[in-house]
Amino acid sequence: MMEITFWGVRGSIPSPGPEFNRYGGNTSCVSVKTRDGGLFILDAGTGITVLGKDLMTTEFGSGGGRATLLLSHAHWDHIQGFPFFAPVFVPGNHFTIYGPSESPAMVEGILEGQMDPHFSPVHSLRNLGADIEVLATQDGVSFEVEGVKVTGRFNPHGGYTALAYRLERGGVSLVYAPDASYVEGTPTAEIQELYREATVLIHDCTYTVEDQAVRLSRGQSSIADAARVAAMCNVGSLVMFHYDQDYTDEQVDALRARCRELLDTEPGGERVELVAAAEGCTLEI
Ligand SMILES: [Zn+2]
């Protein structure tokens, strides 16, 4: 069993304001709890600050917490909440951070850069009270944490790359693919294998088809890309995620309705359940 909770569902920058209240304005962060208390955090956008407040009411408040943070990549919307994540300041908490680079030192260097005094009063990861272990996610190499098999694979993301993660345990599987721009619209064979028959696929749905056409260099998926890969890989549910920061609640409603239509035109797509991620919503699989 996995309990999946959304703390931030936006791409690029946060979207404060009443017209964004229903889906929420924080950037990317999702938590995954296992039945026996294992905790994974997918990305550290500003949503992680809200998760942090919630965790401070648990064993994380007194330094007895342990979690694994899986970073897809280090664009700001995926790390900008980390220096404000309250549990990292509590001695005794332990965090293992997996990130996208060739070595743990390179991942640590990226996170240290964010703490540089030009950008943050924290100055260094070493000033955080919690015990922080940093590791590198190797493309396609699975590892096991808290009884969960975790696999990361790189997707193209404009001029850069972003990891997609698959988490599997006890016959259920979650794939998190927040930023992806497939070459000619088709994922690699390796990525298709990663997504194949996932119970839930959380996928980049940044743009309408029309907006993506004029913003191709940004390296994001449209709802048509997401619908196509969800049907192609026969997933159980497609969860729309990482909405453009300018889309109001009404526009995300329309994005969801159009994505349903697009899914229904794909072979096998009518079998795929569709969910539009919103802050505070929880799925159990
Ligand atoms: Zn992003």
Short mmCIF file of C-alpha atoms and ligand atoms in Angstrom, two decimals:
data_model
loop_
_atom_site.label_atom_id
_atom_site.label_comp_id
_atom_site.label_asym_id
_atom_site.label_seq_id
_atom_site.Cartn_x
_atom_site.Cartn_y
_atom_site.Cartn_z
CA MET A 1 0.00 0.00 0.00
CA MET A 2 1.19 3.51 -0.76
CA GLU A 3 -0.45 6.75 0.37
CA ILE A 4 0.39 9.47 -2.13
CA THR A 5 -0.20 13.12 -1.09
CA PHE A 6 0.28 16.22 -3.23
CA TRP A 7 1.87 19.26 -1.56
CA GLY A 8 2.76 21.27 -4.68
CA VAL A 9 1.55 20.71 -8.25
CA ARG A 10 2.86 23.74 -10.20
CA GLY A 11 5.78 24.08 -12.56
CA SER A 12 8.39 26.85 -12.77
CA ILE A 13 7.36 29.31 -10.05
CA PRO A 14 4.69 29.38 -7.33
CA SER A 15 1.26 30.84 -8.14
CA PRO A 16 -0.19 32.65 -5.15
CA GLY A 17 -3.64 34.21 -5.45
CA PRO A 18 -7.34 33.37 -5.12
CA GLU A 19 -7.66 32.18 -8.73
CA PHE A 20 -5.26 29.30 -7.95
CA ASN A 21 -6.78 28.19 -4.62
CA ARG A 22 -8.44 24.93 -5.67
CA TYR A 23 -5.41 23.27 -7.30
CA GLY A 24 -2.90 25.22 -5.22
CA GLY A 25 0.05 27.43 -6.10
CA ASN A 26 3.08 25.61 -4.66
CA THR A 27 5.74 24.05 -6.86
CA SER A 28 6.44 20.33 -7.13
CA CYS A 29 6.37 18.10 -4.05
CA VAL A 30 4.65 14.75 -3.46
CA SER A 31 4.93 12.47 -0.42
CA VAL A 32 4.58 8.70 -0.46
CA LYS A 33 4.00 6.78 2.76
CA THR A 34 4.17 3.01 2.96
CA ARG A 35 1.96 0.90 5.20
CA ASP A 36 4.72 0.45 7.79
CA GLY A 37 5.71 4.09 7.99
CA GLY A 38 8.38 4.46 5.27
CA LEU A 39 8.37 8.01 3.88
CA PHE A 40 9.50 9.14 0.44
CA ILE A 41 9.42 12.76 -0.72
CA LEU A 42 9.41 13.39 -4.46
CA ASP A 43 11.03 16.76 -5.16
CA ALA A 44 11.46 19.78 -2.92
CA GLY A 45 9.54 22.62 -4.58
CA THR A 46 7.76 25.07 -2.28
CA GLY A 47 5.16 22.40 -1.47
CA ILE A 48 7.75 20.73 0.76
CA THR A 49 7.43 23.62 3.24
CA VAL A 50 3.77 22.71 3.83
CA LEU A 51 4.73 19.04 4.18
CA GLY A 52 7.41 20.15 6.65
CA LYS A 53 4.86 21.85 8.90
CA ASP A 54 2.79 18.67 8.85
CA LEU A 55 5.80 16.48 9.67
CA MET A 56 6.82 18.71 12.58
CA THR A 57 3.71 17.44 14.43
CA THR A 58 5.10 13.88 14.17
CA GLU A 59 8.41 12.25 15.22
CA PHE A 60 10.20 14.73 12.93
CA GLY A 61 9.40 17.46 15.45
CA SER A 62 11.51 15.76 18.10
CA GLY A 63 14.34 14.47 15.92
CA GLY A 64 13.17 10.91 15.40
CA GLY A 65 12.17 11.15 11.75
CA ARG A 66 13.66 9.44 8.72
CA ALA A 67 12.80 10.02 5.06
CA THR A 68 14.15 9.57 1.56
CA LEU A 69 14.05 12.58 -0.79
CA LEU A 70 14.13 11.71 -4.49
CA LEU A 71 15.01 14.69 -6.68
CA SER A 72 14.03 14.57 -10.35
CA HIS A 73 16.42 17.41 -11.24
CA ALA A 74 17.67 20.64 -9.76
CA HIS A 75 15.65 23.29 -11.59
CA TRP A 76 14.42 25.79 -9.01
CA ASP A 77 10.84 24.56 -8.91
CA HIS A 78 12.13 21.18 -7.66
CA ILE A 79 14.53 22.38 -4.96
CA GLN A 80 13.47 25.88 -3.91
CA GLY A 81 11.55 24.71 -0.82
CA PHE A 82 14.40 22.66 0.62
CA PRO A 83 16.11 25.42 2.71
CA PHE A 84 12.69 26.16 4.27
CA PHE A 85 11.76 22.55 5.07
CA ALA A 86 11.53 22.72 8.88
CA PRO A 87 12.50 19.08 9.70
CA VAL A 88 16.02 19.53 8.26
CA PHE A 89 16.81 21.93 11.12
CA VAL A 90 15.97 19.37 13.84
CA PRO A 91 19.00 17.37 15.08
CA GLY A 92 18.36 13.65 15.03
CA ASN A 93 16.26 13.57 11.87
CA HIS A 94 17.85 11.66 9.01
CA PHE A 95 17.38 12.39 5.32
CA THR A 96 18.80 10.45 2.41
CA ILE A 97 18.72 12.53 -0.76
CA TYR A 98 19.02 10.90 -4.17
CA GLY A 99 19.69 13.28 -7.05
CA PRO A 100 20.45 13.37 -10.74
CA SER A 101 24.17 13.44 -11.27
CA GLU A 102 27.12 11.21 -11.91
CA SER A 103 28.35 11.11 -8.34
CA PRO A 104 27.16 11.91 -4.80
CA ALA A 105 29.70 14.76 -4.69
CA MET A 106 28.12 16.38 -7.75
CA VAL A 107 24.62 16.14 -6.25
CA GLU A 108 25.96 17.58 -3.00
CA GLY A 109 27.66 20.36 -4.96
CA ILE A 110 24.34 21.35 -6.54
CA LEU A 111 22.62 21.49 -3.15
CA GLU A 112 25.56 23.35 -1.59
CA GLY A 113 25.29 25.90 -4.40
CA GLN A 114 21.72 26.60 -3.35
CA MET A 115 22.93 27.25 0.24
CA ASP A 116 25.67 29.65 -0.88
CA PRO A 117 25.47 32.92 1.09
CA HIS A 118 24.59 34.76 -2.14
CA PHE A 119 21.34 32.82 -2.18
CA SER A 120 20.67 31.70 1.39
CA PRO A 121 21.49 32.60 4.99
CA VAL A 122 22.02 28.89 5.66
CA HIS A 123 25.51 29.04 4.01
CA SER A 124 26.02 25.23 3.84
CA LEU A 125 24.22 21.91 4.05
CA ARG A 126 26.47 21.25 7.04
CA ASN A 127 24.62 23.94 9.00
CA LEU A 128 21.39 21.99 8.88
CA GLY A 129 20.74 20.18 12.15
CA ALA A 130 19.54 16.93 10.62
CA ASP A 131 21.81 14.20 9.36
CA ILE A 132 21.88 14.51 5.54
CA GLU A 133 23.22 11.75 3.32
CA VAL A 134 23.51 12.55 -0.40
CA LEU A 135 23.58 9.88 -3.11
CA ALA A 136 23.43 9.87 -6.91
CA THR A 137 20.65 8.13 -8.81
CA GLN A 138 22.17 6.04 -11.60
CA ASP A 139 20.16 5.71 -14.81
CA GLY A 140 18.22 2.43 -14.77
CA VAL A 141 19.93 1.04 -11.66
CA SER A 142 17.32 -0.05 -9.10
CA PHE A 143 17.83 0.18 -5.36
CA GLU A 144 15.71 -0.75 -2.37
CA VAL A 145 14.64 1.57 0.46
CA GLU A 146 12.05 0.74 3.14
CA GLY A 147 11.10 -2.38 1.20
CA VAL A 148 10.33 -0.30 -1.91
CA LYS A 149 12.13 -0.94 -5.19
CA VAL A 150 13.13 2.42 -6.69
CA THR A 151 14.29 2.93 -10.27
CA GLY A 152 15.26 6.23 -11.91
CA ARG A 153 15.50 6.93 -15.64
CA PHE A 154 16.42 10.15 -17.42
CA ASN A 155 13.95 11.91 -19.69
CA PRO A 156 14.88 14.73 -22.06
CA HIS A 157 13.80 18.08 -20.58
CA GLY A 158 14.57 20.81 -23.09
CA GLY A 159 18.33 21.29 -23.15
CA TYR A 160 18.62 19.33 -19.91
CA THR A 161 17.36 16.06 -18.44
CA ALA A 162 15.06 15.13 -15.56
CA LEU A 163 14.70 11.82 -13.79
CA ALA A 164 11.48 9.86 -13.75
CA TYR A 165 11.17 7.51 -10.77
CA ARG A 166 9.28 4.23 -10.42
CA LEU A 167 8.45 3.01 -6.90
CA GLU A 168 7.19 -0.56 -6.55
CA ARG A 169 6.05 -2.57 -3.58
CA GLY A 170 3.60 -5.40 -2.99
CA GLY A 171 2.15 -5.43 -6.49
CA VAL A 172 1.50 -1.68 -6.74
CA SER A 173 3.64 0.83 -8.56
CA LEU A 174 3.90 4.59 -8.80
CA VAL A 175 5.76 6.47 -11.52
CA TYR A 176 6.66 10.13 -11.03
CA ALA A 177 7.63 11.94 -14.23
CA PRO A 178 7.25 15.66 -13.52
CA ASP A 179 9.26 17.14 -16.42
CA ALA A 180 9.59 15.45 -19.79
CA SER A 181 9.89 16.49 -23.44
CA TYR A 182 10.04 13.38 -25.58
CA VAL A 183 12.01 13.36 -28.80
CA GLU A 184 9.36 13.51 -31.57
CA GLY A 185 6.74 12.91 -28.89
CA THR A 186 7.77 9.34 -28.11
CA PRO A 187 9.55 8.19 -24.95
CA THR A 188 12.57 5.93 -25.23
CA ALA A 189 12.08 2.17 -24.93
CA GLU A 190 13.65 2.37 -21.46
CA ILE A 191 11.21 5.04 -20.33
CA GLN A 192 8.26 3.10 -21.77
CA GLU A 193 9.45 0.11 -19.73
CA LEU A 194 9.63 2.31 -16.62
CA TYR A 195 6.05 3.51 -17.11
CA ARG A 196 4.60 0.16 -18.29
CA GLU A 197 1.43 -0.85 -16.39
CA ALA A 198 2.14 1.47 -13.48
CA THR A 199 -0.78 1.60 -11.06
CA VAL A 200 -0.41 5.40 -11.09
CA LEU A 201 1.58 7.63 -13.47
CA ILE A 202 2.10 11.20 -12.23
CA HIS A 203 3.06 13.00 -15.43
CA ASP A 204 4.09 16.43 -16.64
CA CYS A 205 0.96 18.18 -17.97
CA THR A 206 2.36 21.69 -18.12
CA TYR A 207 0.65 22.89 -21.29
CA THR A 208 -2.31 22.82 -23.58
CA VAL A 209 -1.34 21.59 -27.06
CA GLU A 210 -1.55 25.17 -28.36
CA ASP A 211 0.67 26.71 -25.67
CA GLN A 212 3.25 23.95 -25.98
CA ALA A 213 3.54 24.61 -29.72
CA VAL A 214 4.96 28.10 -29.03
CA ARG A 215 7.07 27.08 -26.01
CA LEU A 216 8.84 23.97 -27.27
CA SER A 217 12.24 25.07 -25.98
CA ARG A 218 11.01 24.89 -22.39
CA GLY A 219 11.08 21.09 -22.48
CA GLN A 220 7.66 20.33 -21.04
CA SER A 221 4.86 17.94 -22.02
CA SER A 222 1.42 18.91 -23.22
CA ILE A 223 -1.69 17.06 -22.08
CA ALA A 224 -1.61 15.26 -25.46
CA ASP A 225 1.90 13.90 -24.71
CA ALA A 226 0.74 12.71 -21.30
CA ALA A 227 -2.41 11.09 -22.66
CA ARG A 228 -0.45 9.33 -25.41
CA VAL A 229 2.20 7.83 -23.11
CA ALA A 230 -0.38 6.84 -20.47
CA ALA A 231 -2.37 4.88 -23.07
CA MET A 232 0.76 3.52 -24.80
CA CYS A 233 2.12 2.17 -21.51
CA ASN A 234 -1.25 0.89 -20.28
CA VAL A 235 -1.11 2.61 -16.89
CA GLY A 236 -4.01 2.36 -14.43
CA SER A 237 -4.35 6.07 -13.66
CA LEU A 238 -2.83 9.18 -15.18
CA VAL A 239 -2.36 12.00 -12.68
CA MET A 240 -1.95 15.41 -14.33
CA PHE A 241 0.84 17.41 -12.66
CA HIS A 242 3.19 20.43 -12.96
CA TYR A 243 0.66 22.89 -14.42
CA ASP A 244 1.91 26.13 -15.94
CA GLN A 245 2.02 28.80 -13.25
CA ASP A 246 -0.36 31.06 -15.19
CA TYR A 247 -3.23 28.56 -15.52
CA THR A 248 -6.09 29.45 -13.17
CA ASP A 249 -8.31 26.84 -11.53
CA GLU A 250 -10.84 27.21 -14.37
CA GLN A 251 -8.09 26.69 -16.95
CA VAL A 252 -6.88 23.54 -15.15
CA ASP A 253 -10.48 22.27 -15.13
CA ALA A 254 -10.52 22.78 -18.90
CA LEU A 255 -7.11 21.11 -19.21
CA ARG A 256 -8.51 18.06 -17.43
CA ALA A 257 -11.63 17.90 -19.63
CA ARG A 258 -9.53 18.15 -22.80
CA CYS A 259 -7.05 15.56 -21.52
CA ARG A 260 -9.96 13.13 -20.97
CA GLU A 261 -11.05 13.66 -24.59
CA LEU A 262 -7.51 13.09 -25.81
CA LEU A 263 -7.17 9.90 -23.72
CA ASP A 264 -10.40 8.58 -25.22
CA THR A 265 -9.01 8.98 -28.74
CA GLU A 266 -5.88 6.92 -27.92
CA PRO A 267 -5.99 3.12 -28.41
CA GLY A 268 -6.72 1.69 -24.94
CA GLY A 269 -6.88 5.19 -23.47
CA GLU A 270 -10.51 4.90 -22.42
CA ARG A 271 -9.41 2.40 -19.74
CA VAL A 272 -7.06 4.92 -18.10
CA GLU A 273 -8.49 6.75 -15.10
CA LEU A 274 -7.69 10.48 -15.11
CA VAL A 275 -6.98 12.59 -12.03
CA ALA A 276 -5.93 16.25 -11.91
CA ALA A 277 -3.50 16.62 -9.00
CA ALA A 278 -4.44 19.25 -6.42
CA GLU A 279 -2.64 20.33 -3.27
CA GLY A 280 -3.84 18.36 -0.27
CA CYS A 281 -5.33 15.51 -2.28
CA THR A 282 -4.32 11.95 -1.36
CA LEU A 283 -4.49 8.76 -3.42
CA GLU A 284 -4.15 5.30 -1.96
CA ILE A 285 -2.91 2.45 -4.08
ZN ZN B 1 9.73 21.63 -13.19
#
